[in-house]
Short mmCIF file of C-alpha atoms in Angstrom, two decimals:
data_model
loop_
_atom_site.label_atom_id
_atom_site.label_comp_id
_atom_site.label_asym_id
_atom_site.label_seq_id
_atom_site.Cartn_x
_atom_site.Cartn_y
_atom_site.Cartn_z
CA MET F 29 12.76 -22.59 0.12
CA SER F 30 15.28 -20.29 -1.56
CA VAL F 31 18.36 -21.07 -3.61
CA PRO F 32 20.97 -18.45 -2.79
CA ALA F 33 23.75 -17.53 -5.23
CA ILE F 34 26.20 -14.68 -5.22
CA ASP F 35 24.62 -12.87 -8.13
CA GLY F 36 20.97 -13.65 -7.55
CA TYR F 37 18.14 -14.70 -5.30
CA ARG F 38 14.83 -16.53 -5.64
CA LEU F 39 12.12 -15.65 -3.14
CA GLN F 40 8.89 -17.57 -2.56
CA LEU F 41 5.89 -15.60 -1.42
CA ARG F 42 2.14 -15.87 -1.17
CA VAL F 43 -0.42 -13.42 -2.58
CA TYR F 44 -2.65 -11.93 0.13
CA MET F 45 -5.80 -9.78 -0.06
CA GLU F 46 -3.67 -6.63 0.45
CA ASP F 47 -1.96 -7.37 -2.90
CA THR F 48 -5.11 -7.60 -5.03
CA ASP F 49 -7.47 -5.08 -6.62
CA ALA F 50 -11.10 -4.85 -7.73
CA GLY F 51 -10.15 -6.46 -11.04
CA GLY F 52 -9.76 -9.67 -9.02
CA ILE F 53 -6.03 -9.91 -9.73
CA VAL F 54 -2.78 -8.70 -8.16
CA TYR F 55 -2.60 -4.89 -8.49
CA TYR F 56 0.17 -4.39 -11.06
CA VAL F 57 2.06 -1.92 -8.88
CA ASN F 58 2.51 -4.55 -6.20
CA TYR F 59 4.77 -6.78 -8.31
CA LEU F 60 7.35 -4.04 -7.85
CA LYS F 61 7.09 -4.50 -4.09
CA PHE F 62 7.53 -8.26 -4.53
CA MET F 63 10.64 -7.59 -6.64
CA GLU F 64 12.11 -5.29 -4.00
CA ARG F 65 11.60 -8.02 -1.38
CA ALA F 66 13.75 -10.34 -3.52
CA ARG F 67 16.46 -7.68 -3.94
CA SER F 68 16.40 -7.05 -0.18
CA GLU F 69 16.93 -10.75 0.51
CA TRP F 70 19.78 -10.82 -2.00
CA LEU F 71 21.38 -7.91 -0.14
CA ARG F 72 20.88 -9.72 3.18
CA GLN F 73 22.57 -12.79 1.72
CA MET F 74 25.48 -10.52 0.79
CA GLY F 75 25.72 -9.41 4.43
CA LEU F 76 23.94 -6.09 4.01
CA ASN F 77 20.66 -4.78 5.27
CA GLN F 78 19.10 -1.47 4.36
CA GLN F 79 18.48 -0.26 7.92
CA THR F 80 22.20 -0.60 8.66
CA LEU F 81 23.00 1.16 5.40
CA LEU F 82 20.61 4.01 6.30
CA ASP F 83 22.21 4.27 9.76
CA GLU F 84 25.58 4.59 8.01
CA GLY F 85 24.26 7.32 5.71
CA THR F 86 23.82 5.17 2.61
CA GLN F 87 20.54 5.00 0.73
CA LEU F 88 19.72 2.68 -2.17
CA VAL F 89 17.19 4.12 -4.61
CA VAL F 90 15.56 2.86 -7.79
CA TYR F 91 16.23 5.43 -10.52
CA ARG F 92 14.91 3.56 -13.52
CA LEU F 93 12.65 0.59 -14.12
CA ALA F 94 10.95 -1.13 -17.00
CA CYS F 95 8.33 -3.77 -16.46
CA HIS F 96 6.33 -6.07 -18.71
CA TYR F 97 3.21 -7.83 -17.47
CA ALA F 98 2.36 -11.03 -19.34
CA LYS F 99 -0.24 -12.78 -17.16
CA PRO F 100 -1.96 -11.83 -13.91
CA ALA F 101 -1.50 -13.48 -10.51
CA CYS F 102 -4.49 -14.02 -8.20
CA LEU F 103 -5.26 -14.12 -4.50
CA ASP F 104 -3.62 -17.09 -2.71
CA ASP F 105 -1.21 -17.82 -5.58
CA ALA F 106 2.25 -19.03 -4.58
CA LEU F 107 4.79 -17.00 -6.54
CA GLU F 108 8.54 -17.11 -7.02
CA ILE F 109 10.37 -13.83 -7.53
CA SER F 110 13.88 -13.86 -8.97
CA ALA F 111 16.47 -11.09 -8.74
CA HIS F 112 19.65 -11.40 -10.79
CA VAL F 113 22.45 -8.80 -10.93
CA VAL F 114 23.36 -8.19 -14.58
CA ASP F 115 25.49 -5.06 -14.36
CA VAL F 116 27.43 -3.31 -11.59
CA GLY F 117 29.03 0.13 -11.65
CA ARG F 118 30.80 2.05 -8.91
CA CYS F 119 27.57 3.64 -7.65
CA ARG F 120 24.81 1.73 -9.49
CA MET F 121 23.58 -1.79 -10.17
CA THR F 122 21.12 -3.34 -12.61
CA PHE F 123 18.83 -6.26 -11.77
CA GLU F 124 16.84 -8.48 -14.10
CA GLN F 125 13.79 -9.78 -12.27
CA GLN F 126 11.01 -12.24 -12.98
CA VAL F 127 7.79 -13.32 -11.32
CA TRP F 128 6.80 -16.95 -11.78
CA ARG F 129 3.79 -19.06 -10.81
CA ASP F 130 5.03 -22.62 -11.23
CA GLU F 131 6.03 -22.83 -14.92
CA GLU F 132 4.26 -19.61 -15.95
CA LEU F 133 6.24 -16.41 -16.33
CA LEU F 134 3.91 -13.61 -15.18
CA CYS F 135 6.07 -10.53 -15.19
CA THR F 136 9.61 -9.39 -16.03
CA ALA F 137 11.45 -6.22 -15.09
CA THR F 138 14.76 -4.42 -15.34
CA VAL F 139 15.45 -2.38 -12.23
CA GLU F 140 18.35 0.06 -11.92
CA ILE F 141 19.52 0.99 -8.44
CA ALA F 142 21.78 3.83 -7.34
CA CYS F 143 23.81 4.00 -4.16
CA LEU F 144 23.48 7.50 -2.66
CA SER F 145 24.64 9.37 0.40
CA ALA F 146 21.48 9.54 2.49
CA GLU F 147 21.98 13.16 3.48
CA ARG F 148 22.62 14.87 0.13
CA LEU F 149 21.31 12.12 -2.17
CA ARG F 150 24.57 12.20 -4.18
CA PRO F 151 26.10 9.08 -5.82
CA LYS F 152 28.35 7.10 -3.50
CA ALA F 153 30.41 3.92 -4.00
CA TRP F 154 28.86 0.59 -2.97
CA PRO F 155 29.78 -0.78 0.47
CA ALA F 156 33.03 -2.77 0.49
CA SER F 157 31.17 -6.03 1.13
CA LEU F 158 29.93 -5.91 -2.46
CA ASN F 159 33.49 -5.64 -3.83
CA ILE F 160 33.63 -9.30 -4.72
CA LEU F 161 30.61 -8.76 -6.92
CA THR F 162 32.06 -5.66 -8.49
CA ARG F 163 35.29 -7.52 -9.26
CA ALA F 164 33.38 -10.44 -10.72
CA SER F 165 31.47 -8.31 -13.17
CA MET X 147 -14.49 21.51 -1.11
CA SER X 148 -13.63 21.33 2.57
CA VAL X 149 -15.16 23.08 5.55
CA PRO X 150 -12.34 23.96 7.93
CA ALA X 151 -12.91 24.46 11.66
CA ILE X 152 -10.46 24.71 14.50
CA ASP X 153 -11.34 21.32 15.96
CA GLY X 154 -12.04 19.36 12.82
CA TYR X 155 -11.69 18.83 9.11
CA ARG X 156 -13.72 17.27 6.29
CA LEU X 157 -11.77 15.88 3.34
CA GLN X 158 -13.25 14.83 -0.02
CA LEU X 159 -11.48 12.07 -1.87
CA ARG X 160 -12.02 9.60 -4.66
CA VAL X 161 -11.54 5.81 -4.48
CA TYR X 162 -8.94 4.54 -6.98
CA MET X 163 -7.96 1.03 -8.05
CA GLU X 164 -5.04 1.10 -5.57
CA ASP X 165 -7.58 1.29 -2.71
CA THR X 166 -9.62 -1.78 -3.66
CA ASP X 167 -9.20 -5.53 -3.20
CA ALA X 168 -10.29 -8.76 -4.88
CA GLY X 169 -13.55 -8.64 -2.93
CA GLY X 170 -14.45 -5.76 -5.28
CA ILE X 171 -14.61 -3.21 -2.44
CA VAL X 172 -12.20 -0.85 -0.67
CA TYR X 173 -9.64 -2.89 1.27
CA TYR X 174 -10.62 -2.26 4.89
CA VAL X 175 -7.08 -1.29 5.93
CA ASN X 176 -7.12 1.62 3.47
CA TYR X 177 -9.85 3.54 5.31
CA LEU X 178 -7.19 4.15 7.96
CA LYS X 179 -5.04 5.82 5.30
CA PHE X 180 -8.00 7.98 4.27
CA MET X 181 -8.50 8.97 7.91
CA GLU X 182 -4.84 9.94 8.29
CA ARG X 183 -5.13 12.16 5.20
CA ALA X 184 -7.97 14.05 6.94
CA ARG X 185 -5.93 14.41 10.16
CA SER X 186 -2.95 15.64 8.12
CA GLU X 187 -5.10 18.31 6.47
CA TRP X 188 -6.43 19.33 9.87
CA LEU X 189 -2.83 19.72 11.08
CA ARG X 190 -1.99 21.75 7.97
CA GLN X 191 -4.97 24.02 8.67
CA MET X 192 -3.52 24.52 12.18
CA GLY X 193 -0.25 25.63 10.59
CA LEU X 194 1.66 22.38 11.09
CA ASN X 195 2.99 19.83 8.66
CA GLN X 196 4.56 16.53 9.59
CA GLN X 197 7.74 16.95 7.54
CA THR X 198 8.52 20.17 9.44
CA LEU X 199 7.73 18.40 12.71
CA LEU X 200 10.05 15.51 11.77
CA ASP X 201 12.80 18.02 10.87
CA GLU X 202 12.34 19.55 14.34
CA GLY X 203 12.59 16.13 16.00
CA THR X 204 8.87 15.64 16.66
CA GLN X 205 7.02 12.54 15.52
CA LEU X 206 3.27 11.95 15.72
CA VAL X 207 2.30 8.30 16.11
CA VAL X 208 -0.98 6.44 16.39
CA TYR X 209 -0.85 4.37 19.59
CA ARG X 210 -4.44 3.12 19.72
CA LEU X 211 -7.30 2.82 17.29
CA ALA X 212 -10.74 1.27 17.14
CA CYS X 213 -12.65 1.02 13.92
CA HIS X 214 -16.12 -0.16 12.95
CA TYR X 215 -17.01 -0.94 9.35
CA ALA X 216 -20.73 -0.62 8.52
CA LYS X 217 -20.87 -0.65 4.70
CA PRO X 218 -18.25 -1.02 1.99
CA ALA X 219 -17.09 1.67 -0.45
CA CYS X 220 -16.34 0.78 -4.09
CA LEU X 221 -14.02 1.85 -6.89
CA ASP X 222 -14.75 5.40 -8.13
CA ASP X 223 -16.87 6.31 -5.10
CA ALA X 224 -16.59 9.91 -3.89
CA LEU X 225 -16.08 9.84 -0.11
CA GLU X 226 -15.96 12.40 2.63
CA ILE X 227 -13.67 11.76 5.59
CA SER X 228 -14.16 13.71 8.80
CA ALA X 229 -11.64 14.20 11.61
CA HIS X 230 -12.78 15.80 14.85
CA VAL X 231 -10.59 16.35 17.92
CA VAL X 232 -12.48 15.14 21.00
CA ASP X 233 -9.75 15.09 23.65
CA VAL X 234 -6.34 16.74 24.04
CA GLY X 235 -3.68 16.02 26.62
CA ARG X 236 -0.17 17.45 26.99
CA CYS X 237 1.36 14.80 24.72
CA ARG X 238 -1.65 13.03 23.17
CA MET X 239 -4.83 13.74 21.23
CA THR X 240 -7.95 11.74 20.39
CA PHE X 241 -9.84 12.01 17.10
CA GLU X 242 -13.30 10.76 16.20
CA GLN X 243 -13.43 10.03 12.50
CA GLN X 244 -16.09 9.02 9.99
CA VAL X 245 -16.21 7.97 6.36
CA TRP X 246 -19.30 9.03 4.41
CA ARG X 247 -20.60 8.37 0.89
CA ASP X 248 -23.30 11.01 0.45
CA GLU X 249 -25.78 10.27 3.26
CA GLU X 250 -24.41 6.83 4.06
CA LEU X 251 -22.04 6.37 7.01
CA LEU X 252 -19.58 3.66 5.95
CA CYS X 253 -17.03 3.57 8.75
CA THR X 254 -16.26 5.17 12.12
CA ALA X 255 -13.07 5.20 14.14
CA THR X 256 -11.47 6.52 17.29
CA VAL X 257 -7.79 7.25 16.76
CA GLU X 258 -5.39 8.18 19.56
CA ILE X 259 -2.20 10.03 18.64
CA ALA X 260 0.91 10.62 20.73
CA CYS X 261 3.47 13.36 20.24
CA LEU X 262 6.96 11.86 20.61
CA SER X 263 10.54 13.02 20.33
CA ALA X 264 11.64 11.53 17.01
CA GLU X 265 15.00 10.38 18.32
CA ARG X 266 14.06 8.51 21.47
CA LEU X 267 10.35 8.02 20.84
CA ARG X 268 9.51 9.50 24.27
CA PRO X 269 6.35 11.59 24.96
CA LYS X 270 6.80 15.27 24.23
CA ALA X 271 4.46 18.27 24.56
CA TRP X 272 2.52 19.37 21.46
CA PRO X 273 3.97 22.25 19.41
CA ALA X 274 2.98 25.69 20.74
CA SER X 275 0.79 26.36 17.71
CA LEU X 276 -1.70 23.85 19.11
CA ASN X 277 -1.91 25.69 22.45
CA ILE X 278 -5.16 27.39 21.54
CA LEU X 279 -6.68 23.96 21.01
CA THR X 280 -5.31 22.64 24.29
CA ARG X 281 -6.70 25.62 26.17
CA ALA X 282 -10.09 25.25 24.52
CA SER X 283 -10.54 21.65 25.61
CA MET D 227 9.02 -21.84 10.55
CA SER D 228 5.46 -21.83 11.81
CA VAL D 229 3.77 -23.77 14.59
CA PRO D 230 0.28 -24.68 13.39
CA ALA D 231 -2.60 -25.38 15.76
CA ILE D 232 -6.29 -25.72 15.13
CA ASP D 233 -7.23 -22.46 16.82
CA GLY D 234 -4.24 -20.34 15.90
CA TYR D 235 -1.26 -19.61 13.72
CA ARG D 236 2.14 -17.97 14.10
CA LEU D 237 3.63 -16.37 10.99
CA GLN D 238 7.22 -15.18 10.59
CA LEU D 239 7.85 -12.30 8.27
CA ARG D 240 10.43 -9.68 7.43
CA VAL D 241 9.92 -5.91 7.32
CA TYR D 242 10.69 -4.43 3.88
CA MET D 243 11.01 -0.84 2.66
CA GLU D 244 7.38 -0.95 1.42
CA ASP D 245 6.25 -1.38 5.06
CA THR D 246 8.01 1.69 6.48
CA ASP D 247 7.29 5.41 6.54
CA ALA D 248 9.20 8.69 6.77
CA GLY D 249 9.20 8.36 10.56
CA GLY D 250 11.77 5.59 10.01
CA ILE D 251 9.47 2.90 11.45
CA VAL D 252 6.80 0.51 10.17
CA TYR D 253 3.75 2.54 9.07
CA TYR D 254 1.16 1.68 11.72
CA VAL D 255 -1.50 0.76 9.16
CA ASN D 256 0.71 -2.02 7.79
CA TYR D 257 0.58 -4.11 10.99
CA LEU D 258 -3.02 -4.78 10.02
CA LYS D 259 -1.81 -6.24 6.73
CA PHE D 260 0.66 -8.42 8.63
CA MET D 261 -2.17 -9.62 10.85
CA GLU D 262 -4.34 -10.50 7.88
CA ARG D 263 -1.49 -12.56 6.43
CA ALA D 264 -1.46 -14.62 9.64
CA ARG D 265 -5.25 -15.10 9.52
CA SER D 266 -5.01 -16.13 5.86
CA GLU D 267 -2.40 -18.76 6.73
CA TRP D 268 -4.60 -20.01 9.57
CA LEU D 269 -7.47 -20.37 7.08
CA ARG D 270 -5.18 -22.20 4.65
CA GLN D 271 -4.17 -24.57 7.45
CA MET D 272 -7.90 -25.21 7.99
CA GLY D 273 -8.20 -26.16 4.30
CA LEU D 274 -9.69 -22.88 3.10
CA ASN D 275 -8.39 -20.16 0.86
CA GLN D 276 -10.09 -16.88 0.15
CA GLN D 277 -9.95 -17.10 -3.65
CA THR D 278 -11.88 -20.38 -3.51
CA LEU D 279 -14.33 -18.82 -1.07
CA LEU D 280 -14.82 -15.82 -3.39
CA ASP D 281 -15.36 -18.21 -6.33
CA GLU D 282 -18.06 -19.92 -4.23
CA GLY D 283 -19.72 -16.59 -3.43
CA THR D 284 -18.38 -16.25 0.12
CA GLN D 285 -16.55 -13.16 1.28
CA LEU D 286 -14.83 -12.67 4.63
CA VAL D 287 -14.76 -9.08 5.83
CA VAL D 288 -13.39 -7.32 8.89
CA TYR D 289 -16.25 -5.42 10.51
CA ARG D 290 -14.56 -4.28 13.70
CA LEU D 291 -11.01 -3.95 14.95
CA ALA D 292 -9.17 -2.49 17.91
CA CYS D 293 -5.43 -2.13 17.92
CA HIS D 294 -2.85 -1.01 20.46
CA TYR D 295 0.67 -0.05 19.41
CA ALA D 296 3.28 -0.44 22.16
CA LYS D 297 6.64 -0.22 20.35
CA PRO D 298 7.61 0.37 16.71
CA ALA D 299 9.20 -2.13 14.35
CA CYS D 300 11.89 -1.05 11.91
CA LEU D 301 13.14 -1.90 8.43
CA ASP D 302 14.69 -5.40 8.23
CA ASP D 303 13.20 -6.54 11.55
CA ALA D 304 12.12 -10.18 11.74
CA LEU D 305 8.64 -10.27 13.24
CA GLU D 306 6.28 -12.99 14.40
CA ILE D 307 2.56 -12.43 13.98
CA SER D 308 0.10 -14.56 15.95
CA ALA D 309 -3.57 -15.13 15.18
CA HIS D 310 -5.71 -16.93 17.75
CA VAL D 311 -9.44 -17.59 17.42
CA VAL D 312 -11.16 -16.58 20.68
CA ASP D 313 -14.83 -16.60 19.69
CA VAL D 314 -16.87 -18.17 16.88
CA GLY D 315 -20.47 -17.52 15.95
CA ARG D 316 -22.53 -18.88 13.06
CA CYS D 317 -21.47 -16.04 10.71
CA ARG D 318 -18.65 -14.27 12.59
CA MET D 319 -15.34 -14.98 14.29
CA THR D 320 -13.07 -13.02 16.65
CA PHE D 321 -9.27 -13.18 16.56
CA GLU D 322 -6.77 -11.98 19.14
CA GLN D 323 -3.54 -11.07 17.39
CA GLN D 324 -0.07 -10.01 18.44
CA VAL D 325 3.08 -8.77 16.74
CA TRP D 326 6.36 -9.82 18.34
CA ARG D 327 10.03 -9.02 17.69
CA ASP D 328 11.87 -11.69 19.65
CA GLU D 329 10.72 -11.19 23.27
CA GLU D 330 9.21 -7.75 22.66
CA LEU D 331 5.46 -7.38 22.17
CA LEU D 332 5.04 -4.55 19.65
CA CYS D 333 1.33 -4.53 18.89
CA THR D 334 -1.92 -6.28 19.87
CA ALA D 335 -5.29 -6.32 18.17
CA THR D 336 -8.77 -7.76 18.35
CA VAL D 337 -10.17 -8.37 14.87
CA GLU D 338 -13.79 -9.36 14.20
CA ILE D 339 -14.57 -11.07 10.91
CA ALA D 340 -17.95 -11.68 9.28
CA CYS D 341 -18.75 -14.32 6.70
CA LEU D 342 -20.91 -12.75 3.97
CA SER D 343 -22.49 -13.79 0.69
CA ALA D 344 -20.25 -12.09 -1.86
CA GLU D 345 -23.12 -10.91 -4.02
CA ARG D 346 -25.41 -9.23 -1.51
CA LEU D 347 -22.95 -8.84 1.38
CA ARG D 348 -25.44 -10.51 3.79
CA PRO D 349 -24.34 -12.72 6.74
CA LYS D 350 -23.82 -16.36 5.78
CA ALA D 351 -22.81 -19.42 7.81
CA TRP D 352 -19.12 -20.42 7.85
CA PRO D 353 -18.02 -23.13 5.40
CA ALA D 354 -18.54 -26.67 6.75
CA SER D 355 -14.79 -27.25 7.05
CA LEU D 356 -14.78 -24.89 10.03
CA ASN D 357 -17.47 -26.93 11.84
CA ILE D 358 -14.93 -28.66 14.06
CA LEU D 359 -13.85 -25.25 15.29
CA THR D 360 -17.40 -24.09 15.85
CA ARG D 361 -18.15 -27.22 17.87
CA ALA D 362 -14.99 -26.81 19.92
CA SER D 363 -15.77 -23.27 21.00
CA MET O 45 -7.29 22.90 -9.76
CA SER O 46 -7.06 20.75 -12.88
CA VAL O 47 -6.88 21.74 -16.53
CA PRO O 48 -8.89 19.17 -18.49
CA ALA O 49 -8.19 18.47 -22.17
CA ILE O 50 -9.38 15.71 -24.41
CA ASP O 51 -6.00 14.01 -24.63
CA GLY O 52 -4.68 14.66 -21.16
CA TYR O 53 -5.19 15.49 -17.52
CA ARG O 54 -3.25 17.25 -14.76
CA LEU O 55 -3.98 16.14 -11.20
CA GLN O 56 -2.89 17.96 -8.05
CA LEU O 57 -2.26 15.84 -4.98
CA ARG O 58 -0.58 15.96 -1.62
CA VAL O 59 2.02 13.52 -0.27
CA TYR O 60 0.89 11.82 2.95
CA MET O 61 2.72 9.60 5.44
CA GLU O 62 1.29 6.48 3.71
CA ASP O 63 3.27 7.43 0.57
CA THR O 64 6.70 7.68 2.20
CA ASP O 65 9.37 5.19 3.28
CA ALA O 66 12.17 4.92 5.81
CA GLY O 67 14.48 6.73 3.39
CA GLY O 68 12.44 9.82 4.27
CA ILE O 69 11.15 10.23 0.71
CA VAL O 70 8.16 9.02 -1.33
CA TYR O 71 8.46 5.26 -1.86
CA TYR O 72 9.27 4.97 -5.57
CA VAL O 73 6.51 2.43 -6.21
CA ASN O 74 3.89 4.94 -5.09
CA TYR O 75 4.49 7.35 -8.00
CA LEU O 76 2.85 4.67 -10.13
CA LYS O 77 -0.26 4.93 -7.94
CA PHE O 78 -0.22 8.71 -8.36
CA MET O 79 0.01 8.25 -12.14
CA GLU O 80 -2.94 5.85 -12.17
CA ARG O 81 -5.01 8.43 -10.26
CA ALA O 82 -4.34 10.94 -13.07
CA ARG O 83 -5.28 8.38 -15.75
CA SER O 84 -8.47 7.54 -13.82
CA GLU O 85 -9.43 11.22 -13.71
CA TRP O 86 -8.74 11.50 -17.44
CA LEU O 87 -11.09 8.55 -18.02
CA ARG O 88 -13.73 10.17 -15.81
CA GLN O 89 -13.43 13.37 -17.84
CA MET O 90 -14.05 11.24 -20.94
CA GLY O 91 -17.25 9.95 -19.33
CA LEU O 92 -15.89 6.58 -18.19
CA ASN O 93 -15.25 5.10 -14.81
CA GLN O 94 -13.58 1.81 -14.10
CA GLN O 95 -16.27 0.40 -11.82
CA THR O 96 -18.83 0.82 -14.61
CA LEU O 97 -16.39 -0.76 -17.06
CA LEU O 98 -15.85 -3.72 -14.69
CA ASP O 99 -19.63 -4.10 -14.31
CA GLU O 100 -19.85 -4.23 -18.12
CA GLY O 101 -17.13 -6.87 -18.30
CA THR O 102 -14.30 -4.58 -19.39
CA GLN O 103 -11.01 -4.41 -17.54
CA LEU O 104 -8.17 -1.96 -18.19
CA VAL O 105 -4.74 -3.35 -17.33
CA VAL O 106 -1.21 -1.98 -17.49
CA TYR O 107 0.85 -4.38 -19.59
CA ARG O 108 4.07 -2.40 -19.90
CA LEU O 109 5.64 0.52 -18.10
CA ALA O 110 8.94 2.35 -18.03
CA CYS O 111 9.74 4.88 -15.36
CA HIS O 112 12.64 7.23 -14.68
CA TYR O 113 13.12 8.84 -11.28
CA ALA O 114 15.06 12.11 -11.34
CA LYS O 115 14.46 13.66 -7.90
CA PRO O 116 12.58 12.50 -4.82
CA ALA O 117 9.39 13.97 -3.39
CA CYS O 118 8.91 14.29 0.37
CA LEU O 119 6.13 14.17 2.94
CA ASP O 120 3.67 17.10 2.60
CA ASP O 121 4.87 18.04 -0.90
CA ALA O 122 2.19 19.30 -3.28
CA LEU O 123 2.66 17.46 -6.59
CA GLU O 124 1.13 17.71 -10.03
CA ILE O 125 0.74 14.52 -12.04
CA SER O 126 0.16 14.72 -15.78
CA ALA O 127 -1.28 12.02 -18.04
CA HIS O 128 -1.15 12.54 -21.79
CA VAL O 129 -2.38 10.04 -24.39
CA VAL O 130 0.30 9.65 -27.08
CA ASP O 131 -0.89 6.58 -28.95
CA VAL O 132 -4.21 4.74 -29.29
CA GLY O 133 -4.86 1.37 -30.89
CA ARG O 134 -8.06 -0.64 -31.11
CA CYS O 135 -7.44 -2.39 -27.77
CA ARG O 136 -4.52 -0.48 -26.26
CA MET O 137 -3.42 3.04 -25.35
CA THR O 138 -0.10 4.63 -24.41
CA PHE O 139 0.28 7.44 -21.86
CA GLU O 140 3.22 9.72 -21.23
CA GLN O 141 3.17 10.82 -17.60
CA GLN O 142 5.14 13.23 -15.46
CA VAL O 143 5.34 14.12 -11.79
CA TRP O 144 6.12 17.76 -10.99
CA ARG O 145 6.77 19.70 -7.78
CA ASP O 146 6.40 23.33 -8.89
CA GLU O 147 9.03 23.76 -11.62
CA GLU O 148 10.92 20.55 -10.79
CA LEU O 149 10.32 17.42 -12.86
CA LEU O 150 10.62 14.51 -10.41
CA CYS O 151 9.61 11.49 -12.43
CA THR O 152 8.55 10.51 -15.96
CA ALA O 153 6.90 7.34 -17.22
CA THR O 154 5.48 5.66 -20.28
CA VAL O 155 2.51 3.47 -19.38
CA GLU O 156 0.82 1.12 -21.84
CA ILE O 157 -2.74 0.04 -21.11
CA ALA O 158 -4.75 -2.78 -22.66
CA CYS O 159 -8.52 -3.06 -22.78
CA LEU O 160 -9.52 -6.64 -21.91
CA SER O 161 -12.69 -8.62 -21.45
CA ALA O 162 -12.87 -9.00 -17.68
CA GLU O 163 -13.86 -12.64 -17.80
CA ARG O 164 -11.27 -14.14 -20.14
CA LEU O 165 -8.70 -11.34 -20.06
CA ARG O 166 -8.65 -11.22 -23.89
CA PRO O 167 -8.12 -7.96 -25.88
CA LYS O 168 -11.32 -6.05 -26.52
CA ALA O 169 -12.05 -2.78 -28.37
CA TRP O 170 -12.24 0.45 -26.35
CA PRO O 171 -15.69 1.66 -25.30
CA ALA O 172 -17.43 3.76 -27.99
CA SER O 173 -17.12 6.92 -25.88
CA LEU O 174 -13.40 6.94 -26.67
CA ASN O 175 -14.04 6.85 -30.43
CA ILE O 176 -13.45 10.54 -30.83
CA LEU O 177 -10.00 10.06 -29.36
CA THR O 178 -9.29 7.10 -31.60
CA ARG O 179 -10.31 9.09 -34.65
CA ALA O 180 -8.20 12.03 -33.59
CA SER O 181 -5.02 10.01 -33.30
#
């Protein structure tokens, strides 16, 4: 289903009733949830999960995002969500993300993530398991 | 706007796009969110808020619910959500709740809440500020 | 991933940040979304999807549900959601549903669905493709 | 509670459990829902509601947004959400929006809305009741 790669992830998902709105299309806010699912699977592929990070006192937060909606998705559509790391700093990371339905590009976004200490919400270096990525960039 | 009373609360709210689905009506799951808002305001009226409870190691969880949907609500509807305490135990509480649009009853539910220790998720007595309620019942 | 059967479906899914709440567990309302995903996949397996039904003027709505929460799920948990048809009428259907994390049963529900005409929200017979199910029950 | 003005709106709201995530803060995606509530109330103040627009074949969609998160909100916080129209075209409108907790600015966004024909999702002029705004800008 998914083609893993060190700097990205592609997630297939289905649109359910919970994702739609009275306009008959996917509620635009929900694409951001779809995009986070793809980033979470990328993290998992890198050996990290967010519950473990939280338990260790590390919290990942979105601090900036920009999103462009080109075409709407509908109930029961099969979508592919991509997440690609385009920039990595000591305490932050930038993803380019896209939502596709077959050959149609529905939505693009740039999402900037910070790594924070969960208790004081202060910037904190990425876990060591992401070092290979940091070195590569 | 709201008529407070020791054993109940009535909350007015508006239906927004986020609450609807592709059927053109309020997504049935979201009435349960509306009902929790009314219970939260009832708690606040009793001098409790859930963040303070969490900080003190107390977590309120729904452990059983039953819901009947009679008529749908739509985008932009003004609704009134009632929450009425009908039974109180040492570590649990039962609410009867209703969703109204003017004179029309749209939805009814029975929601059972447990008071747990946040760390181990074990039953725990209600905070002292609810004693008056416990004695009354 | 999934084991299809004419009268039921088992769906695997992952818990994401969007599904959780400040209690550190899955927000109880969201299990109902998970359960609808399993019912939607069961419908798809039966050759039906809800967008097509809506386009044909048929709307499926939940009119009654009862849910019992035994144990909480957490961020990053892998869950299995079952949907099993236990009763079928001319215009309604009852599902028994469960949420599992490995060998642990987290949540059970009975969900009653009605088949309505989308325009007037009046009861309407199930699509013919479900006849085999109706006959079997 | 709210201070209406022709080119803007300020909405007070409360953070409920449904709005939070396992990080113990408001799930970042949900600020966008809060912002839409403020835009919806601005529309209502201008004599428009979205259900009526949908019934007339007009759909408002977000086609671009940019959001910056400065500080997190928590469960039970009382927030104020502002929506201010900063640019109006024949078929589109741009809002600047902010989320405040007392004197603290938590989140800012620029949200661009298009007015579409609901059926074909093609650009369509704003309803006449917004003419005064169009003239003013």
